[in-house]
Coordinates of C-alpha atoms in Angstrom, one line a residue:
Chain A
M89 CA -10.6 27.0 -10.2
P90 CA -14.5 26.4 -10.8
R91 CA -13.8 24.5 -13.9
Y92 CA -11.5 21.9 -12.3
A93 CA -13.7 21.5 -9.3
M94 CA -16.7 20.8 -11.9
E95 CA -14.5 18.1 -13.4
V96 CA -13.9 16.5 -10.2
I97 CA -17.4 16.5 -9.4
K98 CA -18.3 15.0 -12.8
K99 CA -15.8 12.3 -12.6
H100 CA -16.8 11.1 -8.9
K101 CA -20.5 11.7 -9.4
K102 CA -21.3 8.1 -8.5
T103 CA -19.0 8.4 -5.3
I104 CA -20.5 11.7 -4.2
A105 CA -24.2 10.4 -4.8
I106 CA -23.5 7.3 -2.6
A107 CA -21.9 9.4 0.1
A108 CA -25.0 11.7 0.2
F109 CA -27.0 8.6 0.3
F110 CA -25.3 7.3 3.3
T111 CA -25.2 10.6 5.0
F112 CA -28.9 10.6 4.6
V113 CA -29.3 7.1 6.1
L114 CA -27.1 8.1 8.7
L115 CA -28.8 11.0 9.8
L116 CA -32.1 9.5 9.6
T117 CA -31.3 6.3 11.7
G118 CA -29.1 8.5 14.0
S119 CA -31.9 11.1 14.7
L120 CA -34.6 8.2 14.9
F121 CA -32.4 6.7 17.5
L122 CA -31.7 9.8 19.4
F123 CA -35.3 11.2 19.4
Q124 CA -37.7 8.5 19.0
G125 CA -39.9 8.2 22.2
L126 CA -38.2 11.1 24.0
T127 CA -40.6 13.2 26.0
T128 CA -39.9 16.1 28.2
K129 CA -39.9 13.9 31.2
N130 CA -37.6 11.1 30.4
A131 CA -35.2 13.2 28.0
Y132 CA -32.8 14.1 31.0
F133 CA -32.3 10.3 31.4
F134 CA -32.4 8.9 27.8
F135 CA -30.6 11.5 25.8
P136 CA -27.2 11.7 27.3
R137 CA -27.1 8.0 27.3
R138 CA -28.1 7.7 23.6
L139 CA -25.6 10.5 22.8
S140 CA -22.8 8.7 24.3
K141 CA -23.8 5.5 22.3
I142 CA -23.8 7.4 19.1
A143 CA -20.4 8.8 19.9
A144 CA -19.1 5.3 20.7
V145 CA -20.3 4.2 17.4
L146 CA -18.7 7.1 15.5
L147 CA -15.5 6.5 17.5
V148 CA -15.4 2.7 16.7
G149 CA -16.5 3.4 13.2
Y150 CA -13.4 5.5 12.7
C151 CA -11.0 3.1 14.3
V152 CA -12.3 0.4 12.2
S153 CA -12.2 2.4 8.9
Y154 CA -8.9 3.8 9.3
S155 CA -7.1 0.7 10.2
S156 CA -8.9 -1.6 7.7
V157 CA -8.4 0.8 4.7
T158 CA -4.7 1.5 5.4
F159 CA -4.0 -2.1 6.5
Q160 CA -4.9 -3.1 2.9
T161 CA -2.7 -0.5 1.4
I162 CA 0.4 -1.5 3.3
T163 CA -0.2 -5.2 2.7
N164 CA -1.0 -4.5 -0.7
N165 CA -3.7 -7.0 -0.5
R166 CA -7.4 -6.5 -0.8
L167 CA -8.8 -9.3 1.3
L168 CA -6.7 -8.7 4.5
T169 CA -7.9 -6.7 7.5
P170 CA -6.2 -6.1 10.8
S171 CA -8.2 -9.1 12.3
I172 CA -5.7 -11.3 10.6
M173 CA -3.2 -10.1 13.4
G174 CA -5.5 -11.9 15.9
F175 CA -6.2 -8.9 18.0
D176 CA -9.7 -10.4 19.0
A177 CA -8.2 -13.5 20.0
L178 CA -5.9 -11.8 22.3
Y179 CA -8.6 -9.6 23.5
L180 CA -10.5 -12.6 24.5
F181 CA -7.5 -14.2 25.9
I182 CA -7.0 -11.3 28.3
Q183 CA -10.7 -11.1 29.2
T184 CA -10.5 -15.0 30.1
V185 CA -7.3 -14.6 32.1
I186 CA -9.0 -11.7 34.1
V187 CA -12.1 -13.8 34.7
M188 CA -9.9 -16.8 35.8
F189 CA -7.5 -15.0 38.2
S190 CA -9.5 -12.1 39.6
G191 CA -11.3 -14.2 42.2
Q192 CA -13.7 -12.2 44.3
K193 CA -13.7 -9.1 42.3
K194 CA -14.9 -10.6 39.1
I195 CA -17.7 -8.4 38.1
A196 CA -15.9 -5.2 39.1
M197 CA -13.0 -6.3 37.1
M198 CA -14.7 -6.9 34.0
S199 CA -15.9 -3.5 33.5
G200 CA -14.3 0.0 34.2
Y201 CA -11.1 1.5 33.8
T202 CA -8.8 -1.3 34.9
N203 CA -10.2 -3.7 32.4
F204 CA -9.9 -1.1 29.7
F205 CA -6.4 -0.1 30.4
V206 CA -5.1 -3.7 31.1
S207 CA -6.6 -4.8 27.8
V208 CA -5.4 -1.8 25.7
F209 CA -2.1 -1.8 27.2
V210 CA -1.4 -5.6 26.7
M211 CA -2.6 -5.6 23.2
I212 CA -0.5 -2.4 22.0
I213 CA 2.5 -3.9 24.1
C214 CA 2.1 -7.3 22.2
S215 CA 1.6 -5.8 18.9
F216 CA 4.5 -3.2 19.1
G217 CA 6.7 -6.0 20.4
L218 CA 5.9 -8.3 17.6
F219 CA 6.4 -5.3 15.1
L220 CA 9.8 -4.4 16.4
I221 CA 11.1 -7.8 16.7
L222 CA 10.0 -8.9 13.4
F223 CA 10.5 -5.6 11.4
R224 CA 14.2 -5.2 12.4
G225 CA 15.8 -7.7 9.9
R226 CA 16.5 -6.3 6.5
E227 CA 15.1 -8.9 4.1
K228 CA 11.7 -9.6 6.2
N229 CA 8.6 -8.7 4.4
I230 CA 5.3 -7.8 5.8
Y231 CA 3.7 -11.3 5.1
F232 CA 6.2 -12.8 7.4
L233 CA 4.9 -10.6 10.1
L234 CA 1.2 -11.3 9.4
L235 CA 1.9 -15.0 9.3
T236 CA 3.3 -14.8 12.7
G237 CA 0.5 -12.7 13.8
T238 CA -1.9 -15.3 12.6
V239 CA -0.1 -18.0 14.3
I240 CA 0.2 -16.2 17.7
G241 CA -3.4 -15.3 17.3
S242 CA -4.6 -18.8 17.1
L243 CA -2.2 -19.7 20.0
F244 CA -4.2 -17.3 22.1
G245 CA -7.5 -18.6 20.7
G246 CA -6.4 -22.1 21.7
L247 CA -5.4 -20.9 25.1
S248 CA -8.5 -19.0 25.9
S249 CA -10.9 -22.0 24.8
F250 CA -8.8 -24.3 27.1
M251 CA -9.2 -21.8 30.0
Q252 CA -12.9 -21.4 29.2
V253 CA -13.4 -25.1 29.7
L254 CA -11.9 -24.9 33.2
L255 CA -14.4 -21.8 34.2
D256 CA -17.6 -22.6 36.1
P257 CA -20.7 -21.7 34.3
H258 CA -21.3 -18.5 36.4
E259 CA -17.7 -17.3 35.6
F260 CA -18.3 -18.2 31.9
S261 CA -21.6 -16.2 31.7
I262 CA -19.5 -13.2 33.0
L263 CA -17.0 -13.6 30.3
Q264 CA -19.7 -14.2 27.7
N265 CA -20.9 -10.7 27.9
K266 CA -17.3 -9.7 26.6
M267 CA -17.4 -12.1 23.8
F268 CA -19.7 -10.2 21.4
A269 CA -19.4 -6.5 20.4
S270 CA -21.9 -4.2 22.2
F271 CA -22.7 -0.6 22.6
N272 CA -24.8 -0.9 25.5
N273 CA -22.5 -0.8 28.4
V274 CA -20.0 1.8 27.0
N275 CA -18.6 3.6 30.1
Q276 CA -18.9 7.4 29.7
N277 CA -15.3 8.0 31.1
L278 CA -13.7 5.3 28.9
L279 CA -15.3 7.0 26.1
Q280 CA -13.6 10.4 26.8
V281 CA -10.5 8.6 27.2
S282 CA -10.8 6.6 24.0
A283 CA -11.8 10.0 22.1
I284 CA -8.6 11.6 23.3
L285 CA -6.3 8.6 22.3
V286 CA -8.0 8.4 18.8
A287 CA -7.6 12.4 18.4
V288 CA -3.9 11.9 19.3
T289 CA -3.4 9.2 16.5
M290 CA -5.5 11.6 14.2
L291 CA -3.0 14.4 14.8
L292 CA 0.0 11.8 14.1
T293 CA -1.5 10.5 10.9
V294 CA -3.0 13.8 9.5
R295 CA -0.2 14.2 7.0
D296 CA 0.2 10.5 6.1
N297 CA -2.6 10.2 3.3
P298 CA -0.3 11.2 0.2
Y299 CA 2.3 8.9 1.3
L300 CA -0.3 6.2 1.7
D301 CA -1.4 7.1 -1.8
V302 CA 2.1 6.2 -3.0
V303 CA 2.5 3.1 -0.9
S304 CA -0.4 1.8 -2.5
L305 CA 1.4 1.6 -5.8
G306 CA 3.8 -1.2 -4.2
Q307 CA 7.0 -1.1 -2.3
E308 CA 9.4 -0.6 -5.3
H309 CA 7.5 2.4 -6.7
A310 CA 7.1 3.9 -3.2
V311 CA 11.0 3.8 -2.6
N312 CA 11.4 5.0 -6.2
L313 CA 9.2 8.1 -5.4
G314 CA 11.3 8.8 -2.3
V315 CA 9.0 7.4 0.3
N316 CA 10.5 5.9 3.5
Y317 CA 8.6 2.6 3.0
R318 CA 9.6 0.9 6.1
R319 CA 8.9 4.0 8.2
V320 CA 5.4 4.6 6.7
V321 CA 4.5 0.8 7.0
L322 CA 5.8 0.5 10.7
K323 CA 4.1 3.7 11.7
N324 CA 1.0 2.6 10.1
L325 CA 1.0 -0.8 11.9
M326 CA 1.4 0.9 15.2
V327 CA -1.4 3.3 14.6
T328 CA -3.6 0.4 13.5
A329 CA -2.8 -1.4 16.6
V330 CA -3.6 1.5 18.9
L331 CA -6.9 2.1 17.2
V332 CA -8.0 -1.6 16.9
S333 CA -7.1 -2.0 20.6
I334 CA -9.0 0.9 21.7
S335 CA -12.1 -0.1 19.8
T336 CA -12.0 -3.6 20.9
A337 CA -11.5 -2.6 24.6
L338 CA -14.3 -0.3 24.3
V339 CA -17.0 -2.4 22.8
G340 CA -15.6 -5.9 22.2
P341 CA -14.4 -7.8 19.2
I342 CA -15.5 -5.7 16.3
T343 CA -12.8 -6.4 13.6
F344 CA -15.2 -8.5 11.7
L345 CA -16.7 -5.2 10.6
G346 CA -13.5 -4.2 8.7
I347 CA -13.7 -6.4 5.6
L348 CA -17.3 -5.3 4.8
V349 CA -16.7 -1.8 5.3
V350 CA -13.5 -1.8 3.2
S351 CA -15.0 -3.8 0.3
I352 CA -18.2 -1.4 0.2
T353 CA -15.8 1.5 0.1
R354 CA -13.7 0.1 -2.6
K355 CA -16.8 -0.7 -4.4
V356 CA -18.4 2.7 -4.3
T357 CA -15.3 5.1 -4.2
T358 CA -13.8 5.8 -7.6
T359 CA -10.7 7.7 -6.4
Y360 CA -7.5 6.2 -4.9
K361 CA -6.8 9.0 -2.5
H362 CA -6.7 8.0 1.2
T363 CA -8.3 11.0 2.4
A364 CA -11.5 10.3 0.4
R365 CA -11.3 6.6 0.9
I366 CA -10.8 6.7 4.8
A367 CA -13.7 9.5 4.8
M368 CA -16.1 7.0 2.7
A369 CA -15.2 4.2 4.9
F370 CA -15.9 6.1 8.1
L371 CA -19.3 7.2 6.5
T372 CA -20.1 3.6 5.7
S373 CA -19.2 2.0 9.0
S374 CA -21.0 4.7 10.9
T375 CA -24.0 4.1 8.6
L376 CA -23.9 0.4 9.4
L377 CA -23.4 0.5 12.9
V378 CA -25.9 3.0 13.8
S379 CA -28.6 1.3 11.6
A380 CA -27.7 -1.9 13.2
M381 CA -27.8 -0.5 16.6
Y382 CA -31.2 1.1 15.8
L383 CA -32.5 -2.3 14.7
T384 CA -31.2 -4.2 17.6
E385 CA -32.4 -1.8 20.3
R386 CA -35.8 -0.6 19.0
V387 CA -36.7 -3.3 16.4
F388 CA -35.6 -6.6 17.6
K389 CA -35.4 -5.4 21.3
Y390 CA -32.1 -6.8 22.1
S391 CA -32.9 -10.2 21.0
A392 CA -30.1 -10.2 18.5
P393 CA -26.5 -8.7 19.1
I394 CA -25.4 -6.0 16.9
S395 CA -22.5 -8.4 15.3
V396 CA -25.2 -11.0 14.0
L397 CA -27.1 -8.2 12.3
I398 CA -24.1 -6.7 10.6
N399 CA -22.8 -10.2 9.8
F400 CA -26.1 -11.0 8.4
A401 CA -26.3 -7.9 6.2
G402 CA -22.7 -8.5 5.3
G403 CA -23.1 -11.9 4.3
I404 CA -26.1 -10.9 2.0
Y405 CA -23.8 -8.3 0.5
F406 CA -21.1 -10.9 -0.4
I407 CA -23.5 -13.3 -1.9
Y408 CA -24.7 -10.6 -4.0
L409 CA -21.2 -9.7 -5.0
I410 CA -20.3 -13.2 -5.9
L411 CA -23.5 -13.6 -7.9
K412 CA -22.9 -10.5 -9.8
E413 CA -19.2 -11.1 -10.4
R414 CA -20.1 -14.5 -11.8
K415 CA -22.6 -13.0 -14.4
A416 CA -20.1 -10.4 -15.3
Chain B
M284 CA 27.8 10.3 -12.2
I285 CA 26.9 6.8 -10.8
R286 CA 29.7 4.8 -9.5
S287 CA 29.9 1.5 -7.5
E288 CA 32.6 0.2 -5.5
N289 CA 32.8 -3.6 -4.5
L290 CA 29.3 -4.1 -4.6
V291 CA 28.1 -7.5 -3.2
K292 CA 24.7 -8.9 -2.8
S293 CA 24.1 -12.3 -1.3
Y294 CA 20.8 -14.1 -0.1
G295 CA 22.1 -16.3 2.8
E296 CA 24.9 -18.5 1.4
K297 CA 24.3 -17.6 -2.2
V298 CA 26.3 -14.7 -3.7
V299 CA 24.3 -13.3 -6.7
L300 CA 26.5 -10.1 -7.2
N301 CA 30.1 -10.4 -6.6
N302 CA 32.5 -7.3 -6.1
V303 CA 31.3 -5.2 -8.9
S304 CA 33.1 -1.9 -9.2
L305 CA 31.7 0.3 -12.2
N306 CA 31.9 3.7 -13.4
L307 CA 28.7 4.6 -15.5
P308 CA 29.4 7.4 -18.1
K309 CA 27.0 10.4 -18.1
G310 CA 24.6 11.3 -20.7
K311 CA 24.5 7.8 -22.5
M312 CA 22.3 5.1 -23.1
I313 CA 23.9 2.2 -20.9
A314 CA 22.8 -1.4 -21.6
F315 CA 23.3 -4.3 -19.1
I316 CA 23.4 -7.8 -21.2
G317 CA 24.0 -11.3 -20.0
A318 CA 22.3 -14.5 -19.6
N319 CA 19.6 -15.2 -17.0
G320 CA 20.7 -15.0 -13.6
A321 CA 23.7 -13.1 -14.5
G322 CA 22.8 -10.4 -11.9
K323 CA 21.8 -7.7 -14.1
S324 CA 18.5 -7.0 -12.5
T325 CA 20.0 -7.3 -9.1
L326 CA 22.8 -4.7 -10.0
I327 CA 20.5 -2.0 -11.1
S328 CA 18.2 -2.7 -8.1
L329 CA 20.9 -2.1 -5.7
M330 CA 22.2 1.1 -7.5
S331 CA 18.6 2.3 -7.4
R332 CA 18.4 1.5 -3.6
I333 CA 15.1 -0.7 -4.2
V334 CA 16.9 -3.7 -2.9
P335 CA 19.3 -3.1 0.1
K336 CA 23.1 -4.0 -0.6
T337 CA 25.1 -6.5 1.6
E338 CA 28.5 -4.9 0.9
G339 CA 30.0 -2.2 -1.0
C340 CA 29.2 1.5 -2.0
V341 CA 27.1 3.1 -4.6
Y342 CA 27.9 6.8 -5.3
V343 CA 25.3 9.1 -7.1
D344 CA 27.1 12.3 -7.8
N345 CA 29.9 11.6 -5.4
K346 CA 27.6 11.0 -2.4
E347 CA 26.9 7.5 -1.1
L348 CA 23.4 6.2 -1.4
Q349 CA 22.9 6.1 2.4
Q350 CA 24.0 9.7 2.7
W351 CA 21.3 11.0 0.5
N352 CA 18.1 12.4 1.5
N353 CA 15.6 9.7 0.3
N354 CA 13.3 12.2 -1.3
E355 CA 16.2 14.3 -2.7
L356 CA 17.6 11.1 -4.2
S357 CA 14.1 10.5 -5.9
K358 CA 14.7 13.6 -7.7
R359 CA 18.1 12.3 -9.1
I360 CA 17.5 8.5 -9.9
S361 CA 14.6 6.7 -10.8
I362 CA 13.9 3.0 -11.5
L363 CA 11.0 0.9 -13.2
K364 CA 11.1 -2.7 -12.4
Q365 CA 9.4 -5.6 -14.7
S366 CA 6.5 -6.6 -12.6
N367 CA 3.9 -4.0 -12.1
H368 CA 0.9 -5.2 -10.5
L369 CA -1.7 -2.6 -9.2
N370 CA -4.3 -3.2 -6.6
I371 CA -6.0 0.0 -6.9
R372 CA -7.9 1.6 -9.9
L373 CA -6.0 4.3 -11.5
T374 CA -6.4 6.3 -14.7
V375 CA -3.4 6.7 -17.0
R376 CA -3.0 10.3 -16.0
E377 CA -3.2 9.6 -12.2
L378 CA -0.5 7.1 -12.5
I379 CA 1.8 9.4 -14.2
S380 CA 1.0 12.2 -11.7
F381 CA 2.7 10.0 -9.1
G382 CA 5.9 10.6 -10.8
R383 CA 5.6 14.2 -9.5
F384 CA 5.4 13.1 -5.9
P385 CA 9.2 13.8 -5.0
Y386 CA 8.4 17.4 -6.0
S387 CA 5.0 18.3 -4.9
K388 CA 4.0 15.4 -2.3
G389 CA 0.5 14.9 -4.0
R390 CA -0.4 18.6 -4.4
L391 CA 0.0 19.1 -8.1
T392 CA 1.1 22.5 -9.3
K393 CA 0.5 24.0 -12.6
K394 CA 4.1 23.2 -13.4
D395 CA 3.6 19.6 -12.5
N396 CA 0.7 19.3 -14.7
E397 CA 2.6 20.7 -17.6
I398 CA 5.2 18.2 -17.0
I399 CA 2.6 15.5 -17.1
D400 CA 1.1 16.8 -20.2
K401 CA 4.6 16.5 -21.7
A402 CA 5.1 13.1 -20.6
L403 CA 2.0 12.1 -21.9
S404 CA 2.5 13.3 -25.3
F405 CA 6.1 12.2 -25.4
L406 CA 4.8 8.6 -25.5
S407 CA 1.4 9.4 -27.3
L408 CA -0.7 8.7 -24.5
D409 CA -2.8 11.8 -24.8
N410 CA -5.8 9.8 -26.2
I411 CA -6.0 7.4 -23.5
Q412 CA -5.0 9.6 -20.5
H413 CA -8.4 9.2 -18.9
R414 CA -8.7 5.4 -19.3
N415 CA -8.1 3.1 -16.3
I416 CA -5.0 1.1 -16.1
D417 CA -6.4 -2.1 -15.8
E418 CA -8.5 -1.6 -19.0
L419 CA -5.2 -1.2 -21.0
S420 CA -3.3 -3.7 -23.1
G421 CA 0.2 -4.7 -21.7
G422 CA 2.0 -2.6 -24.1
Q423 CA 0.1 0.6 -23.2
R424 CA 0.3 -0.1 -19.5
Q425 CA 4.1 -0.4 -19.9
M426 CA 4.3 2.9 -21.8
A427 CA 2.1 4.5 -18.9
Y428 CA 4.6 3.4 -16.4
I429 CA 7.6 4.6 -18.5
A430 CA 5.6 8.0 -18.9
M431 CA 5.6 7.9 -14.9
I432 CA 9.2 7.7 -14.8
I433 CA 9.6 10.4 -17.3
A434 CA 7.4 12.7 -15.6
Q435 CA 9.7 12.1 -12.5
D436 CA 12.3 13.9 -14.5
T437 CA 15.5 12.5 -13.1
E438 CA 19.0 12.7 -14.4
Y439 CA 19.5 8.9 -14.2
V440 CA 16.9 6.5 -15.2
F441 CA 17.1 2.8 -14.7
L442 CA 14.8 0.5 -16.5
D443 CA 14.4 -3.1 -15.9
E444 CA 13.4 -4.8 -19.3
P445 CA 11.2 -2.0 -20.5
L446 CA 10.4 -4.1 -23.7
N447 CA 9.0 -7.1 -21.9
N448 CA 5.9 -8.4 -23.5
L449 CA 5.9 -5.5 -26.2
D450 CA 5.4 -5.8 -29.8
M451 CA 8.0 -4.3 -32.3
R452 CA 6.1 -1.2 -32.9
H453 CA 5.8 -0.4 -29.1
S454 CA 9.4 -1.5 -28.5
V455 CA 10.7 0.9 -31.4
Q456 CA 8.6 3.7 -30.1
I457 CA 10.0 3.2 -26.6
M458 CA 13.4 2.9 -27.7
K459 CA 13.3 6.0 -29.8
G460 CA 11.7 7.9 -27.0
L461 CA 14.6 6.8 -24.6
R462 CA 17.0 7.8 -27.3
K463 CA 15.4 11.2 -27.5
L464 CA 15.7 11.7 -23.8
V465 CA 19.4 11.0 -24.0
D466 CA 20.2 13.1 -27.1
E467 CA 18.1 16.1 -26.4
M468 CA 17.5 16.2 -22.5
N469 CA 21.2 14.7 -21.8
K470 CA 19.6 12.1 -19.4
T471 CA 21.7 8.9 -18.6
I472 CA 19.5 5.8 -19.1
M473 CA 20.4 2.3 -18.0
V474 CA 18.4 -0.5 -19.4
V475 CA 18.4 -4.3 -19.0
I476 CA 17.1 -5.7 -22.3
H477 CA 17.4 -9.2 -23.6
D478 CA 16.9 -8.5 -27.4
I479 CA 20.8 -8.0 -28.2
N480 CA 19.7 -6.4 -31.7
F481 CA 17.7 -3.6 -29.8
I482 CA 21.0 -3.0 -27.8
A483 CA 23.3 -3.1 -30.7
Y484 CA 21.1 -0.5 -32.5
Y485 CA 20.1 2.0 -29.7
S486 CA 22.5 1.8 -26.9
D487 CA 26.0 3.9 -26.5
Y488 CA 27.6 1.8 -23.9
I489 CA 27.4 -1.7 -23.0
I490 CA 28.1 -3.6 -19.7
A491 CA 28.2 -7.4 -20.0
M492 CA 27.8 -9.6 -17.0
K493 CA 28.1 -13.3 -16.0
D494 CA 27.8 -15.2 -12.8
G495 CA 27.3 -12.0 -10.8
K496 CA 30.5 -10.1 -12.2
V497 CA 31.2 -7.8 -15.0
V498 CA 33.0 -9.6 -17.7
S499 CA 33.4 -6.8 -20.0
Q500 CA 32.3 -3.1 -20.9
G501 CA 32.8 -0.6 -23.5
Y502 CA 31.2 1.1 -26.3
T503 CA 28.7 -0.7 -28.4
D504 CA 30.9 -1.4 -31.2
E505 CA 33.6 -2.8 -29.0
I506 CA 31.2 -5.2 -27.4
I507 CA 28.9 -6.3 -30.1
T508 CA 31.7 -8.6 -31.7
K509 CA 31.7 -12.4 -32.3
E510 CA 34.4 -12.9 -29.8
V511 CA 33.0 -11.0 -26.8
L512 CA 29.6 -12.3 -27.5
K513 CA 31.0 -15.8 -27.4
E514 CA 32.7 -15.0 -23.9
I515 CA 29.3 -13.7 -22.5
Y516 CA 26.7 -16.2 -23.9
G517 CA 28.6 -19.2 -24.9
M518 CA 27.2 -19.1 -28.4
D519 CA 28.7 -18.5 -31.8
I520 CA 27.0 -15.4 -32.9
D521 CA 27.3 -14.0 -36.3
V522 CA 27.7 -10.2 -36.4
Q523 CA 26.8 -8.5 -39.7
S524 CA 26.8 -5.0 -40.6
V525 CA 23.5 -3.6 -41.9
N526 CA 23.4 0.2 -42.8
G527 CA 26.4 0.9 -40.6
K528 CA 24.8 -0.8 -37.5
P529 CA 25.7 -4.3 -36.0
I530 CA 23.1 -6.8 -36.3
C531 CA 23.3 -10.2 -34.5
L532 CA 22.3 -13.4 -36.0
Y533 CA 22.0 -15.9 -33.2
Y534 CA 19.2 -18.0 -34.5
N535 CA 21.1 -21.3 -35.5

């Protein structure tokens, strides 16, 4: 069907052009990051480390993109991202508890398998528990769930700031490392485990995209069209919980990226199809993260954390959007 | 055939639908009438499983709603509610193609495209099929949604106030279209419409509701009478015959 293919290309010309541009920037910054300054002598040391950072970025980029795009679909709201469920607050709470009670083994506890699995496990159990308890009733809607998530999130936020006050400065400085997203200390083994977990969720969700397309019409239309709405929503919330937990435990609080990525994607994607929107969001987040990582490491020499750069760029983008909307 | 037995819907203590048992005749245009809050929308929402019922049974072709496979059921019944707010950008054609989802799960076949084309021309939407939904007027948007339901191609169609916010021209166009679906394709269409004269002119069968109960039902000429309307609306409504069709004068 070449004619049909031509029509699709023509209709989504803008989207395809922007996707090509992002791919170009991604490849450019990615290869700069990977190859700049490599010599035959140091390559064996630097190259695998850089490669694993890129892998971590792509993994986290996928987690954030998939969860943010689909979260807006199931909540039928374009301003919400999974961060409203308080995952970051819960993560910081877990870290604070670990620092507070792990005694002599603090440093060891703060990195490696134990921390990762404890964090992922607690976050997933908490969110599954929340979903299952709150989603069982017949008349409950998803906003009730989100509101509860928000309240519980601020409870954890409050608890962890209280506990942080009790820490001594040395303990607090250990904790502080965990409070900002960073791709520098990603453990290779953890990266493999995360990649496997994420691959499993990909397999589980590979057929969901057409159903999500229907859910984006709203609950009543979805039910009318024969979609098991509650099952799609519940499954999606669980997958989101897994993805957000993995990415947060791997690199730290990163959900702030979601709103930026998903708005850019919405702005530049002309199709409603989730397959395309998730792919575009993945491309956007990877491009943003790789560029930001390149800038943090090579240009600013670690003087600014990656979240500062991304929030700075995101802030400028939002101001631009507001100004543009006002003129229109 | 769609049949309900002792259907009840309550929100907490408040009972909005009280023991409704109905047999809906097949191949007719059936109108639900009654004052605001009489339970018409709730009734059709329960019958089309959009809203879960509190008690009672609904049978579609002699099978209870819960025994139906959800996807198979969506090839038998469809419903369009009043408020339709979209958060995504869709063209008219894309929206209508969602009506084919129960059949093709998002991968449109040649047959699907033919049915979509038919639905488009049925409501004369061909020339705006590539426009975005959010650029349309309220009437055009409503027509697009109705076209989606037509593309869903179900035996039974529920429409909750399809004429809401439409001008006379669009209203008549939609009612004529629905009439054609009943007469030519033998569909059963169930509508909630507030304008009694549209009902008097186009519908075959009327179900009148008051305070969550069915107070009377019957063919149009049996219901559109001064006595029955007085009981339903508590108003003195003068019913005149114009060109063989009853017209209600309720303005004074």
